[in-house]
CSV table of C-alpha atoms in Angstrom, one decimal:
chain,number,residue,atom,x,y,z
N,698,UNK,CA,6.4,20.1,-5.3
N,699,UNK,CA,4.3,19.4,-2.2
N,700,UNK,CA,4.0,15.9,-0.7
N,701,UNK,CA,0.4,15.8,-1.8
N,702,UNK,CA,1.4,16.7,-5.4
N,703,UNK,CA,4.1,14.1,-5.3
N,704,UNK,CA,1.6,11.4,-4.2
N,705,UNK,CA,-0.9,12.3,-6.8
N,706,UNK,CA,1.8,12.2,-9.5
N,707,UNK,CA,3.0,8.9,-8.2
N,708,UNK,CA,-0.5,7.5,-8.4
N,709,UNK,CA,-0.8,8.7,-12.0
N,710,UNK,CA,2.5,7.1,-12.9
N,711,UNK,CA,1.5,3.8,-11.3
N,712,UNK,CA,-1.8,3.8,-13.2
N,713,UNK,CA,0.1,4.5,-16.5
N,714,UNK,CA,2.5,1.7,-15.7
N,715,UNK,CA,-0.3,-0.8,-15.1
N,716,UNK,CA,-2.1,0.2,-18.3
N,717,UNK,CA,1.2,-0.1,-20.2
N,718,UNK,CA,1.8,-3.5,-18.6
N,719,UNK,CA,-1.7,-4.6,-19.8
N,720,UNK,CA,-0.8,-3.4,-23.3
N,721,UNK,CA,2.5,-5.2,-23.4
N,722,UNK,CA,1.0,-8.5,-22.2
N,723,UNK,CA,-1.9,-8.4,-24.7
N,724,UNK,CA,-1.8,-6.0,-27.6
N,725,UNK,CA,-5.5,-6.6,-28.3
N,726,UNK,CA,-6.7,-6.6,-24.7
N,727,UNK,CA,-10.2,-5.4,-24.0
N,728,UNK,CA,-9.6,-3.0,-21.2
N,729,UNK,CA,-13.1,-3.8,-19.9
N,730,UNK,CA,-11.9,-7.2,-18.9
N,731,UNK,CA,-10.9,-7.9,-15.3
N,732,UNK,CA,-7.3,-7.0,-14.7
N,733,UNK,CA,-5.6,-9.5,-12.4
N,734,UNK,CA,-2.2,-8.7,-10.8
N,735,UNK,CA,0.4,-11.5,-10.2
N,736,UNK,CA,4.1,-12.1,-9.6
N,737,UNK,CA,6.1,-14.6,-11.7
N,738,UNK,CA,6.0,-17.3,-9.0
N,739,UNK,CA,4.4,-20.8,-9.0
N,740,UNK,CA,2.0,-19.5,-6.3
N,741,UNK,CA,0.3,-17.7,-9.1
N,742,UNK,CA,0.5,-20.5,-11.7
N,743,UNK,CA,-3.3,-20.4,-12.1
N,744,UNK,CA,-2.8,-17.4,-14.4
N,745,UNK,CA,-2.1,-19.9,-17.2
N,746,UNK,CA,-5.9,-20.1,-17.4
N,747,UNK,CA,-5.5,-17.1,-19.7
N,748,UNK,CA,-4.2,-19.4,-22.4
N,749,UNK,CA,-5.4,-22.8,-21.2
N,750,UNK,CA,-9.1,-21.8,-20.9
N,751,UNK,CA,-8.9,-18.7,-23.1
N,752,UNK,CA,-10.1,-16.9,-19.9
N,753,UNK,CA,-11.4,-13.3,-20.4
N,754,UNK,CA,-9.1,-11.4,-18.1
N,755,UNK,CA,-5.9,-9.4,-18.5
N,756,UNK,CA,-2.9,-10.7,-16.5
N,757,UNK,CA,-0.8,-7.9,-15.2
N,758,UNK,CA,2.7,-9.0,-14.1
N,759,UNK,CA,4.6,-7.2,-11.3
N,760,UNK,CA,8.1,-7.8,-10.1
N,761,UNK,CA,7.5,-6.8,-6.4
N,762,UNK,CA,4.8,-7.1,-3.8
N,763,UNK,CA,5.1,-3.3,-3.1
N,764,UNK,CA,4.2,-2.5,-6.7
N,765,UNK,CA,1.3,-5.0,-6.8
N,766,UNK,CA,0.0,-3.7,-3.5
N,767,UNK,CA,0.0,-0.1,-4.7
N,768,UNK,CA,-1.8,-1.1,-7.9
N,769,UNK,CA,-4.5,-2.8,-5.9
N,770,UNK,CA,-4.7,0.1,-3.5
N,771,UNK,CA,-5.0,2.6,-6.3
N,772,UNK,CA,-7.6,0.3,-8.0
N,773,UNK,CA,-5.5,0.2,-11.1
N,774,UNK,CA,-6.3,-3.5,-11.1
N,775,UNK,CA,-9.5,-5.3,-10.2
N,776,UNK,CA,-8.0,-8.2,-8.3
N,777,UNK,CA,-4.7,-9.9,-7.5
N,778,UNK,CA,-3.0,-13.0,-6.4
N,779,UNK,CA,-1.5,-11.7,-3.2
N,780,UNK,CA,0.1,-12.8,0.1
N,781,UNK,CA,-2.5,-13.4,2.7
N,782,UNK,CA,-0.8,-11.3,5.5
N,783,UNK,CA,-0.3,-8.5,3.0
N,784,UNK,CA,-4.0,-8.6,1.9
N,785,UNK,CA,-5.0,-8.6,5.6
N,786,UNK,CA,-2.9,-5.5,6.1
N,787,UNK,CA,-4.4,-3.7,3.1
N,788,UNK,CA,-7.8,-4.6,4.5
N,789,UNK,CA,-7.0,-3.2,7.9
N,790,UNK,CA,-5.9,0.0,6.2
N,791,UNK,CA,-9.3,0.5,4.7
N,792,UNK,CA,-9.0,-1.1,1.3
N,793,UNK,CA,-12.3,-2.8,0.6
N,794,UNK,CA,-11.1,-6.2,-0.7
N,795,UNK,CA,-12.2,-9.8,-0.2
N,796,UNK,CA,-10.4,-13.1,-0.8
N,797,UNK,CA,-12.4,-15.7,-2.7
N,798,UNK,CA,-9.8,-18.5,-3.2
N,799,UNK,CA,-6.5,-19.9,-2.0
N,800,UNK,CA,-4.1,-19.7,-4.9
N,801,UNK,CA,-2.4,-23.0,-3.9
N,802,UNK,CA,-1.1,-24.8,-0.8
N,803,UNK,CA,2.5,-25.3,0.4
N,804,UNK,CA,4.8,-24.0,-2.3
N,805,UNK,CA,7.8,-22.4,-0.5
N,806,UNK,CA,11.2,-23.4,0.9
N,807,UNK,CA,14.1,-22.1,2.9
N,808,UNK,CA,17.3,-22.5,0.9
N,809,UNK,CA,20.8,-21.9,2.2
N,810,UNK,CA,23.9,-21.2,0.1
N,811,UNK,CA,26.1,-24.2,-0.4
N,812,UNK,CA,29.0,-24.4,2.1
N,813,UNK,CA,27.4,-22.2,4.7
N,814,UNK,CA,26.0,-25.0,6.9
N,815,UNK,CA,27.4,-28.4,7.7
N,816,UNK,CA,24.0,-29.9,8.9
N,817,UNK,CA,20.3,-29.1,9.0
N,818,UNK,CA,20.1,-28.3,12.7
N,819,UNK,CA,17.9,-25.2,13.2
N,820,UNK,CA,20.4,-23.8,15.7
N,821,UNK,CA,22.9,-23.4,12.8
N,822,UNK,CA,20.7,-20.7,11.3
N,823,UNK,CA,21.6,-18.2,14.1
N,824,UNK,CA,23.2,-15.1,12.8
N,825,UNK,CA,22.6,-15.8,9.1
N,826,UNK,CA,21.5,-13.2,6.6
N,827,UNK,CA,18.1,-14.5,5.3
N,828,UNK,CA,16.0,-12.7,2.7
N,829,UNK,CA,12.3,-12.7,2.9
N,830,UNK,CA,9.8,-11.0,0.5
N,831,UNK,CA,8.1,-9.0,3.3
N,832,UNK,CA,7.4,-9.0,7.0
N,833,UNK,CA,3.8,-9.2,5.8
N,834,UNK,CA,4.4,-12.6,4.1
N,835,UNK,CA,3.6,-16.2,4.9
N,836,UNK,CA,7.3,-16.8,4.4
N,837,UNK,CA,8.3,-14.7,7.4
N,838,UNK,CA,5.7,-16.5,9.5
N,839,UNK,CA,7.0,-19.9,8.3
N,840,UNK,CA,10.5,-18.9,9.1
N,841,UNK,CA,9.4,-17.8,12.5
N,842,UNK,CA,7.7,-21.1,13.1
N,843,UNK,CA,10.8,-23.0,12.0
N,844,UNK,CA,13.1,-21.0,14.2
N,845,UNK,CA,10.9,-21.5,17.2
N,846,UNK,CA,11.1,-25.2,16.7
N,847,UNK,CA,14.9,-24.9,17.2
N,848,UNK,CA,14.6,-22.6,20.2
N,849,UNK,CA,15.3,-19.4,18.2
N,850,UNK,CA,13.3,-16.4,17.1
N,851,UNK,CA,13.4,-14.0,14.1
N,852,UNK,CA,15.7,-11.8,16.2
N,853,UNK,CA,18.4,-14.5,16.0
N,854,UNK,CA,18.8,-14.0,12.3
N,855,UNK,CA,19.5,-11.0,10.0
N,856,UNK,CA,16.3,-10.5,8.0
N,857,UNK,CA,16.5,-8.7,4.7
N,858,UNK,CA,13.4,-7.6,2.8
N,859,UNK,CA,13.9,-8.3,-0.9
N,860,UNK,CA,11.8,-8.8,-4.1
N,861,UNK,CA,11.7,-12.5,-5.0
N,862,UNK,CA,13.2,-11.8,-8.4
N,863,UNK,CA,16.3,-10.4,-6.8
N,864,UNK,CA,17.1,-13.3,-4.4
N,865,UNK,CA,19.0,-15.6,-6.8
N,866,UNK,CA,21.4,-12.8,-7.7
N,867,UNK,CA,21.8,-11.8,-4.0
N,868,UNK,CA,22.7,-15.3,-3.1
N,869,UNK,CA,25.2,-15.6,-5.9
N,870,UNK,CA,26.9,-12.3,-4.9
N,871,UNK,CA,27.1,-13.3,-1.3
N,872,UNK,CA,24.8,-10.5,-0.2
N,873,UNK,CA,22.7,-13.1,1.7
N,874,UNK,CA,23.2,-16.5,3.1
N,875,UNK,CA,19.8,-17.8,2.1
N,876,UNK,CA,16.2,-17.0,1.5
N,877,UNK,CA,12.7,-18.2,2.1
N,878,UNK,CA,10.3,-17.4,-0.7
N,879,UNK,CA,7.8,-18.9,-3.1
N,880,UNK,CA,8.9,-21.3,-5.8
N,881,UNK,CA,10.3,-21.6,-8.4
N,882,UNK,CA,13.2,-19.5,-7.1
N,883,UNK,CA,14.1,-22.2,-4.5
N,884,UNK,CA,14.2,-25.0,-7.0
N,885,UNK,CA,16.0,-22.7,-9.4
N,886,UNK,CA,18.8,-22.2,-6.8
N,887,UNK,CA,19.0,-25.9,-6.4
N,888,UNK,CA,19.2,-26.5,-10.2
N,889,UNK,CA,21.9,-23.9,-10.5
N,890,UNK,CA,23.9,-25.7,-7.8
N,891,UNK,CA,24.3,-22.6,-5.6
N,892,UNK,CA,22.0,-23.6,-2.6
N,893,UNK,CA,20.6,-26.5,-0.7
N,894,UNK,CA,17.1,-26.8,0.6
N,895,UNK,CA,17.0,-26.5,4.4
N,896,UNK,CA,13.3,-27.0,4.8
N,897,UNK,CA,10.3,-27.3,2.5
N,898,UNK,CA,7.4,-25.3,3.7
N,899,UNK,CA,5.1,-28.3,4.1
N,900,UNK,CA,7.6,-29.7,6.5
N,901,UNK,CA,7.0,-26.7,8.7
N,902,UNK,CA,3.2,-26.4,8.3
N,903,UNK,CA,1.6,-28.9,6.0
N,904,UNK,CA,-1.1,-27.7,3.7
N,905,UNK,CA,-0.6,-24.1,4.7
N,906,UNK,CA,-2.1,-21.3,2.6
N,907,UNK,CA,0.1,-18.5,1.3
N,908,UNK,CA,-1.4,-16.4,-1.4
N,909,UNK,CA,-5.1,-15.8,-2.0
N,910,UNK,CA,-7.0,-14.4,-5.0
N,911,UNK,CA,-8.5,-11.2,-3.7
N,912,UNK,CA,-10.8,-8.7,-5.5
N,913,UNK,CA,-12.0,-5.2,-4.9
N,914,UNK,CA,-15.4,-5.8,-3.2
N,915,UNK,CA,-17.1,-3.5,-5.6
N,916,UNK,CA,-16.0,-5.8,-8.4
N,917,UNK,CA,-17.5,-8.8,-6.7
N,918,UNK,CA,-20.9,-7.1,-6.3
N,919,UNK,CA,-21.0,-5.3,-9.7
N,920,UNK,CA,-19.3,-7.9,-11.9
N,921,UNK,CA,-20.1,-11.1,-10.1
N,922,UNK,CA,-20.9,-13.1,-13.2
N,923,UNK,CA,-17.5,-12.4,-14.7
N,924,UNK,CA,-15.8,-13.2,-11.4
N,925,UNK,CA,-17.7,-16.5,-11.2
N,926,UNK,CA,-16.7,-17.5,-14.7
N,927,UNK,CA,-13.1,-16.6,-13.9
N,928,UNK,CA,-13.1,-18.6,-10.6
N,929,UNK,CA,-14.4,-21.6,-12.5
N,930,UNK,CA,-11.6,-21.3,-15.0
N,931,UNK,CA,-9.0,-21.0,-12.2
N,932,UNK,CA,-10.4,-24.1,-10.5
N,933,UNK,CA,-10.4,-26.1,-13.8
N,934,UNK,CA,-6.8,-24.9,-14.3
N,935,UNK,CA,-5.8,-26.2,-10.8
N,936,UNK,CA,-7.2,-29.6,-11.7
N,937,UNK,CA,-5.3,-29.5,-15.0
N,938,UNK,CA,-2.0,-28.6,-13.3
N,939,UNK,CA,-2.4,-31.5,-10.9
N,940,UNK,CA,-3.0,-34.0,-13.7
N,941,UNK,CA,-0.8,-32.5,-16.4
N,942,UNK,CA,2.4,-31.1,-14.8
N,943,UNK,CA,4.4,-31.2,-18.0
N,944,UNK,CA,1.9,-29.3,-20.1
N,945,UNK,CA,1.3,-26.9,-17.3
N,946,UNK,CA,5.0,-26.2,-17.1
N,947,UNK,CA,5.1,-25.5,-20.8
N,948,UNK,CA,2.2,-23.0,-20.6
N,949,UNK,CA,4.0,-21.3,-17.6
N,950,UNK,CA,6.9,-20.0,-19.7
N,951,UNK,CA,4.9,-17.0,-21.0
N,952,UNK,CA,3.8,-16.0,-17.5
N,953,UNK,CA,6.6,-16.9,-15.2
N,954,UNK,CA,9.6,-16.8,-17.5
N,955,UNK,CA,11.2,-19.9,-16.0
N,956,UNK,CA,12.5,-22.9,-18.0
N,957,UNK,CA,9.7,-25.4,-18.4
N,958,UNK,CA,11.9,-28.3,-17.2
N,959,UNK,CA,12.5,-26.4,-13.9
N,960,UNK,CA,8.8,-26.1,-13.4
N,961,UNK,CA,8.2,-29.7,-14.4
N,962,UNK,CA,10.7,-30.9,-11.9
N,963,UNK,CA,9.0,-28.8,-9.2
N,964,UNK,CA,5.5,-29.9,-9.9
N,965,UNK,CA,6.5,-33.6,-10.0
N,966,UNK,CA,7.6,-33.4,-6.4
N,967,UNK,CA,4.7,-34.6,-4.2
N,968,UNK,CA,3.5,-31.9,-1.7
N,969,UNK,CA,6.1,-29.3,-2.6
N,970,UNK,CA,3.4,-27.2,-4.2
N,971,UNK,CA,-0.2,-28.3,-4.6
N,972,UNK,CA,-3.3,-26.9,-6.3
N,973,UNK,CA,-6.1,-28.7,-4.5
N,974,UNK,CA,-8.4,-27.9,-1.5
N,975,UNK,CA,-8.4,-24.3,-2.6
N,976,UNK,CA,-11.5,-23.3,-0.7
N,977,UNK,CA,-10.4,-21.1,2.2
N,978,UNK,CA,-11.3,-22.4,5.6
N,979,UNK,CA,-11.7,-20.5,8.9
N,980,UNK,CA,-8.7,-22.5,10.3
N,981,UNK,CA,-6.5,-21.1,7.5
N,982,UNK,CA,-7.2,-17.5,8.5
N,983,UNK,CA,-7.1,-18.2,12.2
N,984,UNK,CA,-3.6,-19.7,11.9
N,985,UNK,CA,-2.4,-16.7,9.9
N,986,UNK,CA,-3.8,-14.1,12.3
N,987,UNK,CA,-2.5,-16.0,15.3
N,988,UNK,CA,1.0,-16.0,13.9
N,989,UNK,CA,0.9,-12.3,12.8
N,990,UNK,CA,0.2,-11.4,16.4
N,991,UNK,CA,2.5,-14.0,17.9
N,992,UNK,CA,5.5,-12.9,15.9
N,993,UNK,CA,4.8,-9.2,16.4
N,994,UNK,CA,4.1,-8.3,12.8
N,995,UNK,CA,0.8,-6.5,13.6
N,996,UNK,CA,-2.3,-6.7,15.7
N,997,UNK,CA,-4.8,-7.2,13.0
N,998,UNK,CA,-8.4,-7.9,13.9
N,999,UNK,CA,-10.8,-9.3,11.3
N,1000,UNK,CA,-13.4,-12.0,11.0
N,1001,UNK,CA,-13.5,-14.8,8.4
N,1002,UNK,CA,-16.7,-13.5,6.9
N,1003,UNK,CA,-15.3,-9.9,6.7
N,1004,UNK,CA,-12.2,-11.0,4.8
N,1005,UNK,CA,-13.4,-14.0,2.8
N,1006,UNK,CA,-16.3,-14.3,0.4
N,1007,UNK,CA,-17.0,-18.1,-0.1
N,1008,UNK,CA,-20.1,-17.7,-2.2
N,1009,UNK,CA,-18.3,-18.0,-5.5
N,1010,UNK,CA,-16.4,-21.2,-4.7
N,1011,UNK,CA,-19.4,-22.7,-3.0
N,1012,UNK,CA,-21.6,-22.0,-6.1
N,1013,UNK,CA,-18.9,-23.7,-8.3
N,1014,UNK,CA,-18.6,-26.8,-6.0
N,1015,UNK,CA,-22.3,-27.2,-5.7
N,1016,UNK,CA,-22.7,-27.0,-9.5
């Protein structure tokens, strides 16, 4: 088999996987509805709009950023909740996508296995094996910012790229000393008694963005009315989460697979993860791009207007 044949076969396999995932999530799904990819993390808790608001979309769950990215790249899904740096990278590679909303603010933590450290001095992190979801993640940039505050750099720790769903097991099996990733894996590690929080992400950069809701640009132009309705449902859901953490936690079980009491504990903690001020600002993107260059992830060049379409959220807020 040639490399070209292999890539074509892989694309067909991925498309079949996504369609199967849609079928498994909703046996009666209308496949003309918008297909939105997400990971089982609280960053993507807005997907509970599917049940809360009876929103007309198909939620497609992925276990890794690599799988979600490839589904977006192959246009097997119409949109996705996706890491901002990763979305920027796909954009730079020619994928015509635009972000329309921040999925949340804050929402991550650096946790270290119990017994590894004796204090929370940043210098103590030197040499540790720390898992991150991707170099193209807000978590890597947050870790780099934190290390710099203690006179260190990412080169002073052993970074291991790992799917978020694998991190708890890796910590338990002593494959890593800690990880920085989206909730609820950090609060789960706390609940299990296997790790301590070294730093919550808002303590590093308060009100930071992490994931955005991005769509194929063709979907925004051709199916704008559907996108507008969906965005409204997501913003209503964000308000619901802020006001009703217990009920939101119960709705999350179907989508995230975590115990509702774990989520309720997380959502009850002020600033740990918030679902307000979700309109993307130029300063949000500027900070992300600056850090991507500063910490030598890439040299991405894009403008706010090229990456962000604010028309949908503006229309909702004006209404």
